[in-house]
Coordinates of C-alpha atoms (C1' of nucleotides) in Angstrom, one line a residue:
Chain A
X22 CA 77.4 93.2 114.9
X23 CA 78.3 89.6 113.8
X24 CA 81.3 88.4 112.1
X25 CA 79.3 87.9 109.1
X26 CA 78.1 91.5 108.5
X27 CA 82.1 92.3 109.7
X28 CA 82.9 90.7 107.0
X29 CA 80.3 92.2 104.5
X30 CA 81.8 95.5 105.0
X31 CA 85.6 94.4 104.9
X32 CA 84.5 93.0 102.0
X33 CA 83.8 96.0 100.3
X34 CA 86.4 97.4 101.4
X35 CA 88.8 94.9 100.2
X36 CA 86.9 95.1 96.6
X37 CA 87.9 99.1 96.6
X38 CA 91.2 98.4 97.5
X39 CA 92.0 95.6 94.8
X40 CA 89.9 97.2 92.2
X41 CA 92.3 100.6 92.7
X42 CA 95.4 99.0 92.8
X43 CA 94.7 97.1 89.9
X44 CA 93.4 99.7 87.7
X45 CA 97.2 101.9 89.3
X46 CA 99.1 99.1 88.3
X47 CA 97.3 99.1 84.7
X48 CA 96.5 102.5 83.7
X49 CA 98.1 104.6 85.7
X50 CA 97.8 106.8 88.9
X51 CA 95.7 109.6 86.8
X52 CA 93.5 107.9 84.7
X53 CA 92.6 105.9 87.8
X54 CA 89.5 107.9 88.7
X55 CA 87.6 108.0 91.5
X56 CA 84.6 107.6 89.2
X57 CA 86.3 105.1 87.6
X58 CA 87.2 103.2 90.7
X59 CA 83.8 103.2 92.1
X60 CA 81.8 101.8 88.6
X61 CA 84.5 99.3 87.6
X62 CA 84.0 97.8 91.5
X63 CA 80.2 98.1 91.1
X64 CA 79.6 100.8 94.2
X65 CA 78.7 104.7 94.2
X66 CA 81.6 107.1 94.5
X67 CA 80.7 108.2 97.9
X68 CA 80.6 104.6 99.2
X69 CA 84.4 104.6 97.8
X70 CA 84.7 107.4 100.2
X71 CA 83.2 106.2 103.1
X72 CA 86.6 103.5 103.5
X73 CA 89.4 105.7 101.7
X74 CA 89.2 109.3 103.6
X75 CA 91.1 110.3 100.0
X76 CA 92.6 109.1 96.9
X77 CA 96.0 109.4 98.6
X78 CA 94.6 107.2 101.5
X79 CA 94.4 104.4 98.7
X80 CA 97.8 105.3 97.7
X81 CA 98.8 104.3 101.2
X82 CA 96.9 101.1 101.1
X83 CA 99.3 100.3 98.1
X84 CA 102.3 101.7 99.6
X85 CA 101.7 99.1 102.7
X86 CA 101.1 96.2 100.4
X87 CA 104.4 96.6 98.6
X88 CA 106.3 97.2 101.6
X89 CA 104.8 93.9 102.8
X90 CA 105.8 92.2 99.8
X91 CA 109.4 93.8 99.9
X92 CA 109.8 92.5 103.6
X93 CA 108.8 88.7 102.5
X94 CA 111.6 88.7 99.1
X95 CA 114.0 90.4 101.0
X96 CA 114.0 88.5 103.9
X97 CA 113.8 85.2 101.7
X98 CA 117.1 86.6 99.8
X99 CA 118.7 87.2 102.9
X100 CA 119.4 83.6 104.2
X101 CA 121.4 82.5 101.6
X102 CA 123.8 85.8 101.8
X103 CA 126.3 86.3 104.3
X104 CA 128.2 89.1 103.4
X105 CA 127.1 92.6 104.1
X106 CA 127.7 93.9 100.4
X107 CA 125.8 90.9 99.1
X108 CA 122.9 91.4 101.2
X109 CA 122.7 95.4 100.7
X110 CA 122.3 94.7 96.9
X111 CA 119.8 91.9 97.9
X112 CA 117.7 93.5 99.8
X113 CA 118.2 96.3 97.6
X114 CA 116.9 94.4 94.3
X115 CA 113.9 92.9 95.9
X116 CA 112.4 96.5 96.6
X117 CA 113.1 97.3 93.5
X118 CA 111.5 93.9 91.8
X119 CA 108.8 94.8 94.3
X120 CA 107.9 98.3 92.8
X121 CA 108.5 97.3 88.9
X122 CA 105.2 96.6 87.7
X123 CA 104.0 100.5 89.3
X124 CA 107.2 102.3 87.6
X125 CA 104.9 104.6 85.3
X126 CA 102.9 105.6 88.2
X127 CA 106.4 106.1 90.6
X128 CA 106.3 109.6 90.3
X129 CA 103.1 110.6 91.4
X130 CA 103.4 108.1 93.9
X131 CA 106.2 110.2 95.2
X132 CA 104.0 113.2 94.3
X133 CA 101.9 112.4 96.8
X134 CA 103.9 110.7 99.3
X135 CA 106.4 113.6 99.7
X136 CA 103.7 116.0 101.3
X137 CA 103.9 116.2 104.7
X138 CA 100.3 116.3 104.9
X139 CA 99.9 113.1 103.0
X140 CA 99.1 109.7 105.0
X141 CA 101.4 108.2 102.7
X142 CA 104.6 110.1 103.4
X143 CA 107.0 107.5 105.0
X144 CA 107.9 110.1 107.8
X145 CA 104.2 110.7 109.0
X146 CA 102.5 109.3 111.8
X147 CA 100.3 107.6 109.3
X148 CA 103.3 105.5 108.2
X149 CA 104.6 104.6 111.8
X150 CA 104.0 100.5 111.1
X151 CA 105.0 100.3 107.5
X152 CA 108.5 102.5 107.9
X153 CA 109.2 100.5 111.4
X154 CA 108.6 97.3 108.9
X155 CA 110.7 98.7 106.2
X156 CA 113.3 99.9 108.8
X157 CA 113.5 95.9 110.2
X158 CA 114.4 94.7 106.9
X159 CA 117.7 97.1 106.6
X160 CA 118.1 95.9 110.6
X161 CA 118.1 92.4 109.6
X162 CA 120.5 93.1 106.8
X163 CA 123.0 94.9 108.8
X164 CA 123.0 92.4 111.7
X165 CA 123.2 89.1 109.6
X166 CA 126.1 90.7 107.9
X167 CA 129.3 88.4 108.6
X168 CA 131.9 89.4 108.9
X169 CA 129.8 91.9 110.9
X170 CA 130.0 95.7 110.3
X171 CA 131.8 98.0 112.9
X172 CA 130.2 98.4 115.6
X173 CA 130.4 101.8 116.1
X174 CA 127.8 102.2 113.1
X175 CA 125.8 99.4 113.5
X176 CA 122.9 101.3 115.8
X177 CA 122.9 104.1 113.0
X178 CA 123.4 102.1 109.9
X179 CA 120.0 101.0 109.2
X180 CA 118.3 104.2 109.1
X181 CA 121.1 105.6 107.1
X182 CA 121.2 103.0 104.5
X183 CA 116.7 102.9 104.4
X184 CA 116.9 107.0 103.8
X185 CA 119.4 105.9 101.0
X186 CA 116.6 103.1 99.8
X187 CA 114.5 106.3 99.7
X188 CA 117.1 107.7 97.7
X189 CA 117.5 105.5 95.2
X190 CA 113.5 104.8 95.0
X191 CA 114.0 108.7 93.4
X192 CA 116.6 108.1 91.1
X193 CA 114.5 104.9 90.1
X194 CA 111.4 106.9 89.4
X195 CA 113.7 109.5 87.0
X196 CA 115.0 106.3 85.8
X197 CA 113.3 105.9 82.2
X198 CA 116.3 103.2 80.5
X199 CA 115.0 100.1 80.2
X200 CA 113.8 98.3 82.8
X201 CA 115.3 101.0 84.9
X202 CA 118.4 99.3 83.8
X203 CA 120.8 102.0 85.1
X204 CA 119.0 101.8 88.8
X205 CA 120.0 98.1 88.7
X206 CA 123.8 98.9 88.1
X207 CA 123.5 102.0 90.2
X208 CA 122.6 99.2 93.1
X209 CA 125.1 96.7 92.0
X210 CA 128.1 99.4 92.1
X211 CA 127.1 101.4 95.1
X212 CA 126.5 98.5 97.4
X213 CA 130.3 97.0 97.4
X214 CA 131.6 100.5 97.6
X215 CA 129.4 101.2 100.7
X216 CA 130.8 97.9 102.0
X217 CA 134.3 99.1 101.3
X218 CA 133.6 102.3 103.0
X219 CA 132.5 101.4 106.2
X220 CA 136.1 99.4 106.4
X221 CA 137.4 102.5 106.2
X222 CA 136.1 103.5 109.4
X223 CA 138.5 101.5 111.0
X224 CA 141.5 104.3 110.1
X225 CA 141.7 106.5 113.2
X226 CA 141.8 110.1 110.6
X227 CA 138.3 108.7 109.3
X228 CA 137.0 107.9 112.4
X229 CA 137.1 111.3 114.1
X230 CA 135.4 112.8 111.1
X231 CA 132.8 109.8 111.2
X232 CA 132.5 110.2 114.6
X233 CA 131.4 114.2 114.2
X234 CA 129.3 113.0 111.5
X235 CA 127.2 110.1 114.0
X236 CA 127.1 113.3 116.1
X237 CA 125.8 115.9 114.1
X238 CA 122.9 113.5 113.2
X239 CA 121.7 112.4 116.1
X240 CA 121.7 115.9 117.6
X241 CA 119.7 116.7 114.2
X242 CA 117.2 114.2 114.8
X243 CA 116.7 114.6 118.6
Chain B
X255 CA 104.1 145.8 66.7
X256 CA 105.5 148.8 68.5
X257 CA 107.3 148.6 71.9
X258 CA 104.5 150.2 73.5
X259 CA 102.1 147.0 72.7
X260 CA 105.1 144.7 73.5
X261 CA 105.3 146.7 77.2
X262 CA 101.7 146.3 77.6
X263 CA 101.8 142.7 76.8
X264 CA 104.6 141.9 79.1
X265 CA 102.7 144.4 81.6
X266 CA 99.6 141.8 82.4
X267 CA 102.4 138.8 82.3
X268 CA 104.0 140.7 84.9
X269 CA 101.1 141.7 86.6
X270 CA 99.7 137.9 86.5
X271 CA 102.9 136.7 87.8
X272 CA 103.5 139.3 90.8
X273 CA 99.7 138.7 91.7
X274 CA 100.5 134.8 91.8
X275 CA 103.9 135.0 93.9
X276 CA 102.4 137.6 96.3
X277 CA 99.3 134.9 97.2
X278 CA 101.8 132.2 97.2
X279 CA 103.9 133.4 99.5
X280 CA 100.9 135.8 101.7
X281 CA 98.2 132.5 101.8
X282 CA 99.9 129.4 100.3
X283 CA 99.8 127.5 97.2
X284 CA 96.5 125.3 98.0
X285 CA 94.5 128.4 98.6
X286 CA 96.0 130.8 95.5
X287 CA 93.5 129.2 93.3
X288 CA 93.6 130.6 89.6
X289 CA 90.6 131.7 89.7
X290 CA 91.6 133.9 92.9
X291 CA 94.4 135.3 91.1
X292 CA 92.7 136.5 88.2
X293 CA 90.2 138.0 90.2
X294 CA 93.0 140.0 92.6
X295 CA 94.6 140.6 89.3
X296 CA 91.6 141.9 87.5
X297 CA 91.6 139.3 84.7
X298 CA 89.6 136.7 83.5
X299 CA 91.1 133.6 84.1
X300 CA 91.4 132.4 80.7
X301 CA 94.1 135.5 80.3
X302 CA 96.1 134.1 82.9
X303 CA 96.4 130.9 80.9
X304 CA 97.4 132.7 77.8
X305 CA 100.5 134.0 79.7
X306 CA 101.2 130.5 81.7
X307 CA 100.5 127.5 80.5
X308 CA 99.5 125.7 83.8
X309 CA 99.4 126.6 87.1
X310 CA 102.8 124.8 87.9
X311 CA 104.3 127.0 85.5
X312 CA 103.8 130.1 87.7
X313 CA 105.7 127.8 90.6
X314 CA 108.2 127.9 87.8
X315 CA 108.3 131.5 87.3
X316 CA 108.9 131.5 91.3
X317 CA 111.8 129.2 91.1
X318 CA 113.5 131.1 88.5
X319 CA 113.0 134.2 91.2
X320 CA 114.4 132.7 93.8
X321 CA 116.9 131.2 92.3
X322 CA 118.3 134.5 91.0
X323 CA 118.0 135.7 94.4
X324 CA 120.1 132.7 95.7
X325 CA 122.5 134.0 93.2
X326 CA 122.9 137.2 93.9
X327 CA 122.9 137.1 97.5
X328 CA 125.8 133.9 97.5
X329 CA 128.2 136.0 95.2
X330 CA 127.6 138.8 97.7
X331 CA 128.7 136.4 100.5
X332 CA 131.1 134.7 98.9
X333 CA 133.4 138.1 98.0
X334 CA 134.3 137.7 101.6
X335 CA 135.2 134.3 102.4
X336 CA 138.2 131.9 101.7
X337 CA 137.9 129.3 103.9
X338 CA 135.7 125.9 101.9
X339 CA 133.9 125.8 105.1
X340 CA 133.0 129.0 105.5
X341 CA 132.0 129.6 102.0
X342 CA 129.8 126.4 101.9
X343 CA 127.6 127.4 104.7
X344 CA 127.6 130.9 103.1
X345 CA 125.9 129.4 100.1
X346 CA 123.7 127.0 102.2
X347 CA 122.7 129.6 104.5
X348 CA 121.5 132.3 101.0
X349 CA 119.8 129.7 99.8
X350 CA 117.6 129.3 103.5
X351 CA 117.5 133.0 103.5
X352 CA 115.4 133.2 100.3
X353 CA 113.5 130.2 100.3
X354 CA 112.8 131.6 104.2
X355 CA 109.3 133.5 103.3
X356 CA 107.9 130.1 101.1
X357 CA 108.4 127.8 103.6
X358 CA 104.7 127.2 104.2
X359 CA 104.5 126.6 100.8
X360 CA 107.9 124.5 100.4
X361 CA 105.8 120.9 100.3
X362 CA 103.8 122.0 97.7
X363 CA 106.0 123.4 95.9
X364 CA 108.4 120.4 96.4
X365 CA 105.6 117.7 95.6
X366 CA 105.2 119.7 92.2
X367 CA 108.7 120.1 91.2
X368 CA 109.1 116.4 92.0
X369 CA 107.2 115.4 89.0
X370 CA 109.0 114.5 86.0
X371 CA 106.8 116.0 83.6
X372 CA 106.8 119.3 85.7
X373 CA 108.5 122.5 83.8
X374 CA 109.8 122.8 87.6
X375 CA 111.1 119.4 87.9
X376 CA 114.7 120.8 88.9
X377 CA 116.2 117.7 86.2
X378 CA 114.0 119.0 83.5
X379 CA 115.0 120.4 80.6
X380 CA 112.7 123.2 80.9
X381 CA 114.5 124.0 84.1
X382 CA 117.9 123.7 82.5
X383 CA 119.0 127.7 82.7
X384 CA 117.8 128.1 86.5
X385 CA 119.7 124.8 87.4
X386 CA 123.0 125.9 84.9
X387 CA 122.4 128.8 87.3
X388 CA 122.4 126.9 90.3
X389 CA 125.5 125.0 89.7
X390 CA 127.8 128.1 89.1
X391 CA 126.8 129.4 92.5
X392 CA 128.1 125.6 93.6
X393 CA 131.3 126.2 90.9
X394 CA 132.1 129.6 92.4
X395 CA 131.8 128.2 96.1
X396 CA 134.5 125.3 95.6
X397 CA 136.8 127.1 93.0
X398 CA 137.3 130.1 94.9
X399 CA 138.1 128.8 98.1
X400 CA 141.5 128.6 99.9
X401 CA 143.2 126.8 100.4
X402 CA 141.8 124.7 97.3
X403 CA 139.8 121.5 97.3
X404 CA 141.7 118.6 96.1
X405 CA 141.8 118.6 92.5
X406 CA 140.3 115.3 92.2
X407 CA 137.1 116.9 93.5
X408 CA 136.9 119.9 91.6
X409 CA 135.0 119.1 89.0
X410 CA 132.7 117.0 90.6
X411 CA 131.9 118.6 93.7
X412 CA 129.6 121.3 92.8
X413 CA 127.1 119.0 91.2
X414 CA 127.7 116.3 94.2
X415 CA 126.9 119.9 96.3
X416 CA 124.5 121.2 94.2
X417 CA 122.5 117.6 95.0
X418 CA 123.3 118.0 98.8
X419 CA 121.5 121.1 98.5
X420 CA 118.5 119.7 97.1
X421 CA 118.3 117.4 100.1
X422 CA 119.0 119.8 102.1
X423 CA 116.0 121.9 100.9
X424 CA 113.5 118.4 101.4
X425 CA 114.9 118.5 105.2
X426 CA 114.1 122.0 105.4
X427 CA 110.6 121.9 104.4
X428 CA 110.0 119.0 106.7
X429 CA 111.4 121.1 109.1
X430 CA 108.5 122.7 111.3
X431 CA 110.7 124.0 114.0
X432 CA 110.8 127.5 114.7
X433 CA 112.7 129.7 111.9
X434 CA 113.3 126.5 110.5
X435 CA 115.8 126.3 113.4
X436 CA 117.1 122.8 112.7
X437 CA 118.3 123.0 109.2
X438 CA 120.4 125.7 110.3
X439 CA 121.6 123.8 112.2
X440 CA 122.6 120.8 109.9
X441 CA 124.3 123.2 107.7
X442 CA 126.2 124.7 110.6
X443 CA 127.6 121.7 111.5
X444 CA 127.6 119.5 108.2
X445 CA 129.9 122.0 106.4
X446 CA 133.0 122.0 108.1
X447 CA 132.4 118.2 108.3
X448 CA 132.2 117.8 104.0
X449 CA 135.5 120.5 104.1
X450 CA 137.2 117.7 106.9
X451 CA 136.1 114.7 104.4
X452 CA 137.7 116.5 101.8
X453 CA 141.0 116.6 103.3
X454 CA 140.5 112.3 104.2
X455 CA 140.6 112.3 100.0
X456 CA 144.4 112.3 100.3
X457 CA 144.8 109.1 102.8
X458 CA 145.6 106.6 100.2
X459 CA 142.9 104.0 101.2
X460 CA 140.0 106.3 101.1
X461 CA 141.3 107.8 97.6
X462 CA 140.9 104.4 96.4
X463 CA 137.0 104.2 97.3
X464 CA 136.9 107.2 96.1
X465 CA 138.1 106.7 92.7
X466 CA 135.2 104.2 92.7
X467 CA 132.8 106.6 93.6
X468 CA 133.3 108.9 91.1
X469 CA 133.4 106.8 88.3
X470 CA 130.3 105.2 89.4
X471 CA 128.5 108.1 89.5
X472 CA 130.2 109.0 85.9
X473 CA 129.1 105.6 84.4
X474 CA 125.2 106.6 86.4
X475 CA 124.9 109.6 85.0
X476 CA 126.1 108.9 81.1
Chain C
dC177 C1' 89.3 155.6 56.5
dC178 C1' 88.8 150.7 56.2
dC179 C1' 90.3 146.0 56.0
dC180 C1' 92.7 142.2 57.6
dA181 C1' 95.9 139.5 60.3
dT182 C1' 97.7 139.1 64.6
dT183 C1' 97.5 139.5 69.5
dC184 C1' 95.0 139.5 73.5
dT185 C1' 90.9 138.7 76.4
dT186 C1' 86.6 136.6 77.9
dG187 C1' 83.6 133.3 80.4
dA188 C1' 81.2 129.1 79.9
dA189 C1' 82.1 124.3 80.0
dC190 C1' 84.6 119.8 81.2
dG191 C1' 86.4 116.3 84.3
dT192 C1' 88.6 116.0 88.6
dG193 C1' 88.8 115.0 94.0
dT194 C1' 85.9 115.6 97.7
dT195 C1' 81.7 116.5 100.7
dC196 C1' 77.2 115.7 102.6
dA197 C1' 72.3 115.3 103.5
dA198 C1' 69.4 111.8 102.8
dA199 C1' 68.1 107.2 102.2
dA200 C1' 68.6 102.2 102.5
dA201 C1' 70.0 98.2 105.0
dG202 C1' 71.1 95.8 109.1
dA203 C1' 71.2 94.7 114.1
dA204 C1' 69.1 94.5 118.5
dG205 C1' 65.6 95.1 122.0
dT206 C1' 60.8 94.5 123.3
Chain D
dA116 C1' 56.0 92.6 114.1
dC117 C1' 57.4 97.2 115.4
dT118 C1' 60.6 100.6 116.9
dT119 C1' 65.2 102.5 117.5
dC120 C1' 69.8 103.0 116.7
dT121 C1' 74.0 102.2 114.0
dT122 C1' 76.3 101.1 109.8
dT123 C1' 76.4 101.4 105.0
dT124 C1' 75.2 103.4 100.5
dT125 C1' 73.8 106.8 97.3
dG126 C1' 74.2 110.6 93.9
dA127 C1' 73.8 115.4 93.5
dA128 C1' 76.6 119.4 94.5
dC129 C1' 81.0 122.2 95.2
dA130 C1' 85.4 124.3 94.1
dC131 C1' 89.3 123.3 91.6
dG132 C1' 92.7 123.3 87.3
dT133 C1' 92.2 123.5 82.6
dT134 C1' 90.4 124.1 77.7
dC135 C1' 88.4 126.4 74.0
dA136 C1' 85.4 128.7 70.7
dA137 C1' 84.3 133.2 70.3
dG138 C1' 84.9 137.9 70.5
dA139 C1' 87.5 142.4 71.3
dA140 C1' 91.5 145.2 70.7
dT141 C1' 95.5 146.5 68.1
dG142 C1' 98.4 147.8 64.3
dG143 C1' 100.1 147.9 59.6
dG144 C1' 98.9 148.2 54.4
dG145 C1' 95.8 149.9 50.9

DNA sequence: CCCCATTCTTGAACGTGTTCAAAAAGAAGT
DNA sequence: ACTTCTTTTTGAACACGTTCAAGAATGGGG
């Protein structure tokens, strides 16, 4: 097989892909057929198939694009920030100008992604690279945090404050004001306050219970 | 139209609807197809439509059943505890104990209820008397226990719960271990942890943050 | 008893995601 | 050039959720 032919077929690939995500981004997860899909990029519905296992499967190819794109803003927004509630609500804001343009289709997006089954949930094996990705974004936000944050939650911190990313991706895709205008505040309160908390962690009453807490979870994940 | 025509109305509803939960809950959602339930039903499918508009809405139909179920069995549990703890993971622990025969179905049911245009979408209006429902289970939980939650908390704790629980049902139907083993677990040992978090409310530092909280959250959700 | 309006029931038909046997195209060896 | 094997492409076919025009059953008013 020479590169040439290689290239042939990830071609045709690639025209699936960007011909999907296009017509997503456009018209919306349902109208996006897989009829549809196959004529406006030129090829037969099974050939479609014979690259994307399912529609879901091109779900995931977009779910991996934006995370890549989230990685590349946030990581841009995070060398001119210092402190950890600045960079919380950067990094923050860049996932959510990331996913803007695919608000309408956010909710079967989640649809699909929250089946266990589904290649694109962000817990599956299928998702392994693009969650370690996303998780290394929230890692580099936490560590470049000066003055730093306790240590005692630094190890745990990331994947707390990336399942609270997940979190707020929800509330984002209920979120029908105006340029999901209340997500944006929701961000811009919630990150100081989670700064503020975790100096609270300091006081020796809090500490015990957040100790517990560290606890509970780890022996919930193991 | 007599009573007798009402009944036998209301009779193939019911029959439709016990049909529809039974297959749910004996082979899973993917494989209760409509037509299959009209069939074990003896009805065409086209009836079954006339009594539900969409196959979601039977998932509705269950979610108003179990959540009456929740009720019931909580306010059973509840008549002999005092203690916040106690009575939290009472509640938890009902609402695991119902869901307990679906959980093969929970992903589907969850990816279907996630949609915002769902009638089972748990936000939705169509939802609004099982989740008015919901909530009092949360209210009698918190105002009932003694020694009292601080009063600062009362009136936003059973919806702050009420959300806990809803995360706490997305961790259990990720859960495959056995009996759904884990989540047990989490409640078991998250409980008395929120009912020690409580009591922090009172150092004067974390009442601060916590003012901040709650107003945040009011400002989110007006 | 018959008529009419309402309620209930039917099953064919539509568009969907997905599968698959078969064909076409390409690569490699002789 | 011919064969052989793999990779790529096709489009008909399947089961699904859903719709709908048409018909049956029902019940009250004359």
């Amino acid at each position: 097989m020479g590169s040439a032919v290689a290239a042939k077929s990830e071609q045709t690939r690639q025209l699936v892909a960007d011909t999907a995500l296009r017509m997503f981004r456009d018209i919306g997860f349902e109208k996006t057929t897989m009829r549809a899909i196959a004529a406006e990029a030129g090829v037969s519905v099974g050939n479609a198939y014979y690259y994307f296992a399912s529609k879901d499967d091109l779900v995931h190819e977009l779910y991996i694009q934006v995370q890549a794109e989230h990685a590349a803003r946030a990581s841009e927004a995070l060398e001119e920030t210092t402190g950890f509630a600045e960079r919380l609500k950067a990094t923050l804001h860049a996932g959510l100008d990331v996913m803007a343009p695919y608000h309408r289709f956010g909710a079967d997006f989640v649809a699909t992604a929250i089946r266990p089954t589904s290649p694109v949930n962000p817990f599956s094996a299928d998702s392994t690279p693009a969650r370690e990705a996303s998780l290394d974004i929230f890692r580099n936000t936490v560590d470049g945090a000066r003055p730093a944050v306790p240590k005692k939650l630094r190890g745990d911190l990331p994947e707390l404050l990336w399942l609270c990313y997940m979190g707020i991706t929800l509330f984002w895709v209920y979120d029908t004001s105006e340029g999901q205008r209340r997500t944006r505040k929701l961000v811009d309160g919630a990150a100081p306050l989670v700064a503020r908390g975790l100096a609270l962690a300091r006081i020796p009453g809090v500490s015990k219970v957040l100790d517990d807490v560290l606890d509970l979870s780890r022996s919930i994940r193991s």
